[in-house]
Amino acid sequence: MAYDKFNVLKSSAVPLPIENVDTDQIIPARFLKATERKGFGDNLFRDWRYHPDNSPKEHFVLNNPIYQGKILVGGKNFGSGSSREHAAWAIYDYGFRCVVSSFFADIFRNNCLNIGVLPVQVSPAFLQKIFEAIEKDPKAEFTIDLPSQTITIDASSEQEEFDINPYKKENMLNGYDDIDYLLSMKDEIEDFAGGLPL
Amino acid sequence: MSERRTLFDKVWDSHVVRKIEKGPDVLFIDRHLVHEVTSPVAFLGLKNRNSKVLYPERTFATADHNTPTINQHLPVKDPLSANQLKALEENAKEYGIPYWGLGHQKNGIVHVIGPENGITLPGVTVVCGDSHTSTHGAFGAIAFGIGTSEVEMVLSTQCIMQVKPRKMRITIDGSLNKAVTPKDVALYIISQLSTSGATGYFVEYAGEVFRNMSMEGRMTVCNLSIEMGARGGMIAPDEKTFSYIKGREFTPKGEEWDKAMAYWKSLYSDADAEFDKEVVFDGSVIEPMITYGTNPGMGIGISSGIPTAESMDGGVATYRKSLEYMDFKEGDAMLGKKIDFVFLGSCTNGRIEDFRAFAEVVKGRKKADHVTAWLVPGSHRVEEAIEKEGILAILEEAGFQLREPGCSACLAMNDDKIPAGKYAVSTSNRNFEGRQGPGARTLLASPLVAAAAAVTGRVTDPRELMELETA
Ligand code: SF4
């Protein structure tokens, strides 16, 4: 499924300074029963966001209207656990286009890149600065510049570079996905399969 | 490139269809396992692109995540679950994929039935939209979990795009103590490396401890590789591997077998092959393990106390939040804590060896009255073996009942949910908040520890019960 192109994103951010946020928290298993990719944003962080009777938990950051924006900033080892792509869908469908952390779990990072959410890994020190900037001003803006691979705290102009695989970067900039690429090399794949032992 | 290659290099490199400059490798996938939860959107994508399944014969589908574990002969009650099952059945039919749905003799948890049917073989690449696909690495396969976009890629092109992970070797020599099972070895490794300690790596397990393990035990260890962040884990195939796979339905036969053996015998890490990281542990220091927190890295020897926040590296607030969820205190002993539920099952510990271990402890004893126990075999084959070996009689005599196969309380998508606030000793793989039901509190442990808890109603060192027997 193609997604929107990603170039430069300037936005305020939602802080979630918790470590090891696993995909079971991002979207609990009981919401994985759909057969279409629809409505996952409503259940993003369901059990942290709502009481069992569906009333909102006031203290959870998504229920605090001060915090808005297209950037989600999480603690270390974000997205660990289950491979469910639904976690990335929920983040995208809720309206985030970028997740910032000092460390991402592997499968989650891949899933994000495959659906158009940019994972930006920063140093622990820079992550701290981002949290501090938001604490000082919940409306603080950040600029995520994919072409130059930088993230900037606008208020202080502090900046850090981030890594992304050049191929994935091209895809994100153009809104392409891997399936188109693979489909274009089908003959090569079939030849290859013919020579395999098993 | 150097001649000295690791096991992982050998299998990976032989599956690279194309190397993209400064990009990922296009990797050919030999076996694709599909289940009802992560596939429907992938099939929709296939339809939208007007694509077909390129190799239906390399694709296998089962129903496991969302299925009830009682009365499987009746229609599935939850309409959403029923809808997913129907979608998979229809998709399998439309695209010519073998489908082993509810009630089918080969039905079971995807990572249990792959090896049982000879789908999992040494030297192949295996993927599935489930992170515990790493299980299949026990056979010397490269196996890892993927997301739904990738499921669609593999359906339509039998390939995936991945940057080659770095390589880590975990070596454990020494002999294991009494009542220390493969699950304890894995929980020990994770407790030492943390849940992100192997992120970015593919692990090879080496050394005496893994060589001496049964295939079932190796599957348990490889299964849990993902819980330390690794893409997957693998063990070089040996005689045990070959005799396990020989004669199974999808295993090559006759001349094909001989040809395959020639390839399989080349699958080991060359002497002096280089790993990006080497980790060594001593097997003799490992105790039966149990977790006390909300990630699988928060595990300790069963006779230890819960560590204090100060003794942990970083993340004090996260650590305290986790203990608060569990309603445990720093310094508490785990032994003696009252528990409410026991879950024996999942692709981590739902194989015959696990039921044998459980039965060994409960034999001649009675289930504690206040404990609810869910004993869920990983597949119908396992269920049959439980009956045939006389284990069922032992379990029933001790007051337990056997349920029907499926993922069950491992992820609690069906009705097998641990109620909020209750404690469950579980042989599964994840103790995340709410994993086994909203508000559920999970203690991960081996089948022996689960059995000891089931009969005493408390966290109990299984050695105590086992020593009584030998005394
Ligand atoms: S038993 Fe648990 S981990 Fe294994 S396949 Fe099922 S849900 Fe996944």
XYZ file of C-alpha atoms in Angstrom, chain B residues 64-411:
348
model
C -4.026 -20.769 15.881
C -3.886 -17.232 17.311
C -7.553 -16.545 17.547
C -9.084 -19.960 18.090
C -10.997 -21.331 21.086
C -9.369 -24.133 23.097
C -12.605 -25.842 24.059
C -15.410 -27.127 21.841
C -13.511 -26.569 18.624
C -16.105 -28.652 16.813
C -18.714 -25.920 17.400
C -18.883 -22.686 15.368
C -16.528 -20.009 16.741
C -18.637 -17.684 18.888
C -16.742 -14.399 18.618
C -17.899 -12.949 15.264
C -14.625 -11.081 14.676
C -12.534 -14.199 15.265
C -14.863 -16.249 13.099
C -14.496 -13.640 10.374
C -10.692 -13.847 10.416
C -10.802 -17.628 10.265
C -13.204 -17.497 7.355
C -11.006 -14.973 5.553
C -7.958 -17.234 5.849
C -9.880 -20.276 4.694
C -11.190 -18.421 1.656
C -7.832 -16.877 0.827
C -6.096 -20.241 1.103
C -8.658 -21.758 -1.225
C -8.485 -18.941 -3.744
C -4.690 -19.020 -3.959
C -4.175 -22.794 -3.668
C -2.397 -22.756 -0.306
C -2.574 -25.819 1.978
C -4.749 -24.828 4.935
C -4.985 -26.718 8.205
C -7.910 -25.115 9.943
C -9.651 -25.910 13.206
C -10.232 -29.610 13.657
C -7.737 -30.591 10.943
C -5.396 -33.331 12.117
C -2.349 -31.162 11.348
C -3.753 -28.058 13.045
C -1.795 -26.406 15.822
C 0.437 -23.468 16.658
C 2.290 -22.434 13.553
C 5.755 -22.905 15.110
C 4.868 -26.309 16.489
C 3.431 -27.770 13.292
C 6.219 -26.526 10.992
C 8.832 -28.854 12.502
C 6.305 -31.652 13.123
C 5.509 -31.920 9.455
C 9.023 -31.557 8.108
C 8.333 -28.088 6.696
C 11.183 -26.723 8.803
C 14.515 -28.053 7.556
C 18.172 -27.199 8.044
C 19.552 -24.537 5.740
C 16.220 -23.070 4.641
C 14.818 -19.593 5.174
C 11.502 -19.458 7.021
C 9.312 -16.447 7.734
C 5.930 -15.921 9.356
C 3.969 -12.918 10.527
C 4.767 -13.767 14.141
C 7.896 -12.796 16.003
C 8.516 -16.250 17.493
C 9.283 -17.627 14.054
C 12.801 -17.719 15.471
C 11.777 -21.144 16.874
C 12.656 -22.828 13.572
C 16.293 -21.784 13.954
C 16.678 -24.870 16.164
C 17.110 -26.837 12.927
C 19.824 -24.622 11.487
C 17.327 -22.586 9.462
C 17.285 -18.799 9.213
C 13.860 -18.003 10.593
C 12.380 -14.708 11.672
C 9.141 -12.841 12.166
C 7.849 -10.248 9.704
C 5.155 -7.590 9.481
C 2.064 -7.707 7.318
C 3.576 -5.645 4.453
C 6.306 -8.228 4.330
C 3.774 -11.065 4.387
C 2.342 -9.534 1.222
C 5.843 -9.315 -0.303
C 6.525 -12.969 0.356
C 3.120 -14.059 -0.911
C 3.550 -12.239 -4.192
C 7.315 -12.580 -4.792
C 8.635 -15.178 -2.278
C 11.252 -12.567 -1.345
C 11.822 -10.037 1.328
C 14.159 -7.059 1.555
C 16.408 -7.076 4.563
C 19.705 -5.611 5.567
C 21.901 -8.497 6.702
C 21.993 -8.492 10.517
C 25.226 -8.650 12.487
C 26.279 -11.930 14.028
C 26.483 -12.878 17.681
C 27.502 -16.192 19.166
C 26.335 -17.257 22.617
C 28.367 -20.136 23.965
C 27.376 -22.054 27.096
C 29.416 -24.967 28.355
C 29.204 -26.807 31.639
C 26.450 -29.112 32.782
C 23.047 -27.925 33.856
C 21.767 -28.450 37.375
C 18.790 -30.566 38.295
C 15.458 -29.045 37.256
C 17.158 -26.500 34.992
C 15.412 -26.731 31.629
C 16.005 -25.067 28.247
C 13.442 -22.417 29.267
C 15.589 -21.522 32.270
C 18.678 -21.285 30.072
C 16.866 -18.883 27.760
C 15.392 -16.768 30.581
C 18.849 -16.635 32.126
C 20.449 -15.380 28.904
C 17.750 -12.712 28.490
C 18.132 -11.597 32.111
C 21.857 -11.126 31.468
C 21.610 -9.427 28.074
C 18.318 -7.492 28.634
C 15.433 -7.318 26.177
C 17.421 -5.193 23.745
C 20.856 -6.769 24.245
C 20.815 -8.604 20.937
C 18.911 -6.083 18.809
C 20.414 -5.930 15.317
C 22.001 -9.361 15.673
C 21.288 -12.858 14.542
C 22.396 -15.282 17.241
C 24.079 -18.658 16.970
C 23.897 -20.821 20.109
C 26.947 -22.991 20.599
C 28.523 -25.170 23.251
C 27.864 -28.275 25.237
C 24.585 -27.153 26.785
C 22.870 -26.753 23.406
C 24.541 -29.810 21.898
C 23.102 -31.893 24.726
C 19.603 -30.472 24.353
C 16.768 -32.312 22.629
C 15.270 -30.738 19.506
C 12.304 -29.628 21.621
C 14.674 -27.874 24.017
C 16.551 -26.203 21.174
C 13.230 -24.928 19.833
C 12.418 -23.400 23.227
C 15.755 -21.577 23.274
C 15.597 -20.332 19.684
C 11.964 -19.328 20.231
C 12.995 -16.876 22.945
C 15.789 -15.252 20.883
C 13.413 -12.458 19.945
C 12.923 -11.591 23.625
C 16.465 -10.218 23.794
C 15.825 -8.241 20.631
C 17.607 -10.629 18.245
C 16.233 -11.089 14.754
C 16.528 -14.809 15.314
C 18.665 -17.562 16.733
C 20.019 -20.773 15.255
C 21.842 -23.955 16.168
C 24.005 -25.967 13.771
C 22.239 -29.140 12.647
C 23.630 -32.462 13.879
C 22.584 -36.120 14.063
C 19.774 -35.228 16.458
C 18.404 -32.775 13.924
C 18.595 -35.246 11.062
C 16.940 -38.050 12.965
C 14.144 -35.660 14.092
C 13.269 -34.602 10.554
C 13.751 -37.941 8.812
C 10.566 -39.459 7.426
C 8.297 -36.482 8.162
C 5.699 -35.593 5.583
C 7.443 -32.706 3.802
C 11.015 -33.871 4.407
C 12.835 -34.879 1.208
C 12.931 -38.635 0.575
C 15.278 -41.078 -1.205
C 17.747 -39.437 -3.553
C 16.479 -36.010 -2.582
C 17.324 -36.772 1.016
C 20.885 -37.761 0.120
C 21.328 -34.573 -1.887
C 19.948 -32.510 0.973
C 22.216 -34.254 3.475
C 25.259 -33.249 1.441
C 24.166 -29.610 1.829
C 23.165 -29.966 5.482
C 26.523 -31.426 6.455
C 28.184 -28.183 5.339
C 26.095 -26.151 7.784
C 28.298 -25.154 10.686
C 30.417 -22.134 11.537
C 33.936 -22.644 10.225
C 36.688 -22.671 12.815
C 37.871 -19.050 13.218
C 34.773 -17.662 11.542
C 34.242 -14.184 12.914
C 31.273 -12.972 14.902
C 30.548 -9.314 15.568
C 29.962 -10.208 19.185
C 30.761 -13.228 21.352
C 29.093 -13.933 24.688
C 30.027 -16.788 26.988
C 28.140 -18.119 30.020
C 28.731 -20.948 32.446
C 25.825 -23.407 32.404
C 26.435 -24.657 35.911
C 25.437 -21.359 37.571
C 21.901 -21.349 36.159
C 18.987 -21.962 38.556
C 15.328 -22.547 37.697
C 14.208 -19.064 36.660
C 11.101 -16.936 37.130
C 10.208 -13.425 36.022
C 8.927 -10.785 38.420
C 8.352 -7.803 36.108
C 6.771 -6.787 32.830
C 9.398 -7.770 30.304
C 11.157 -11.101 29.810
C 14.508 -9.618 30.813
C 13.201 -9.139 34.362
C 13.962 -12.692 35.441
C 15.854 -14.123 38.414
C 16.829 -17.456 39.910
C 13.737 -18.674 41.728
C 15.374 -18.528 45.159
C 16.574 -14.910 44.737
C 14.823 -11.735 45.770
C 13.501 -9.022 43.466
C 16.376 -6.635 42.695
C 16.244 -3.068 43.947
C 15.788 -0.260 41.445
C 19.202 1.155 42.351
C 20.895 -2.091 41.359
C 19.450 -1.881 37.821
C 21.088 0.161 35.055
C 19.020 3.239 34.279
C 15.278 3.490 33.926
C 14.395 3.602 37.633
C 10.970 5.099 36.926
C 10.167 2.456 34.316
C 11.354 -0.248 36.731
C 9.156 1.031 39.554
C 6.159 1.341 37.236
C 6.654 -2.278 36.315
C 6.777 -3.492 39.933
C 3.747 -1.386 40.697
C 1.834 -3.129 37.913
C 2.868 -6.494 39.389
C 2.164 -5.261 42.942
C 5.594 -6.515 44.040
C 8.173 -4.760 46.191
C 11.882 -4.414 45.706
C 13.654 -7.079 47.756
C 10.602 -9.399 47.963
C 11.273 -13.137 47.774
C 9.532 -14.822 44.870
C 9.247 -18.174 46.629
C 5.948 -18.503 48.453
C 4.051 -15.865 46.508
C 0.451 -16.932 46.021
C -0.650 -17.474 42.445
C -4.054 -17.900 40.816
C -3.527 -19.361 37.358
C -1.143 -21.722 35.611
C -0.745 -21.810 31.845
C 1.163 -24.674 30.249
C 1.390 -24.183 26.501
C 2.439 -21.853 23.623
C 5.096 -22.298 20.959
C 7.693 -21.840 23.704
C 6.637 -24.772 25.907
C 3.688 -26.531 24.302
C 5.494 -29.591 22.966
C 5.441 -33.161 24.256
C 8.630 -32.780 26.291
C 6.987 -29.941 28.227
C 3.965 -32.047 29.108
C 6.248 -34.865 30.206
C 8.078 -32.474 32.525
C 4.848 -31.072 33.938
C 3.490 -34.571 34.543
C 6.689 -35.630 36.285
C 6.025 -33.071 39.028
C 2.246 -33.354 39.384
C 2.227 -37.150 39.317
C 0.656 -38.469 42.499
C -0.190 -34.967 43.719
C -3.291 -32.795 43.428
C -3.874 -29.456 41.823
C -4.221 -26.735 44.465
C -7.918 -25.895 44.886
C -7.627 -22.179 44.260
C -5.552 -22.549 41.084
C -7.128 -22.481 37.633
C -4.911 -24.401 35.256
C -5.000 -24.215 31.461
C -3.044 -26.999 29.827
C -2.971 -26.386 26.098
C -1.045 -28.652 23.724
C 0.772 -26.964 20.839
C -0.879 -29.174 18.236
C -3.105 -32.195 17.703
C 0.025 -34.317 17.312
C 1.146 -33.235 20.766
C -2.343 -33.910 22.098
C -2.217 -37.435 20.661
C 1.194 -38.117 22.173
C -0.021 -36.915 25.585
C -2.737 -39.512 25.444
C -0.599 -42.294 24.019
C 2.189 -41.897 26.535
C -0.210 -42.106 29.472
C 0.401 -38.479 30.455
C -3.256 -37.596 30.149
C -4.149 -40.161 32.803
C -1.550 -38.714 35.192
C -2.821 -35.182 34.617
C -6.464 -36.124 35.100
C -5.659 -38.104 38.204
C -4.057 -34.953 39.625
C -7.154 -32.892 38.840
C -6.112 -31.264 35.560
C -7.899 -31.158 32.234
C -6.418 -30.884 28.800
C -7.684 -28.237 26.371
C -7.536 -28.232 22.571
C -4.517 -26.822 20.678
C -3.885 -23.134 19.962
C -2.019 -20.049 21.145
C -4.550 -19.550 23.936
C -3.400 -17.486 26.924
C -0.029 -16.757 25.320
C -1.625 -13.684 23.772
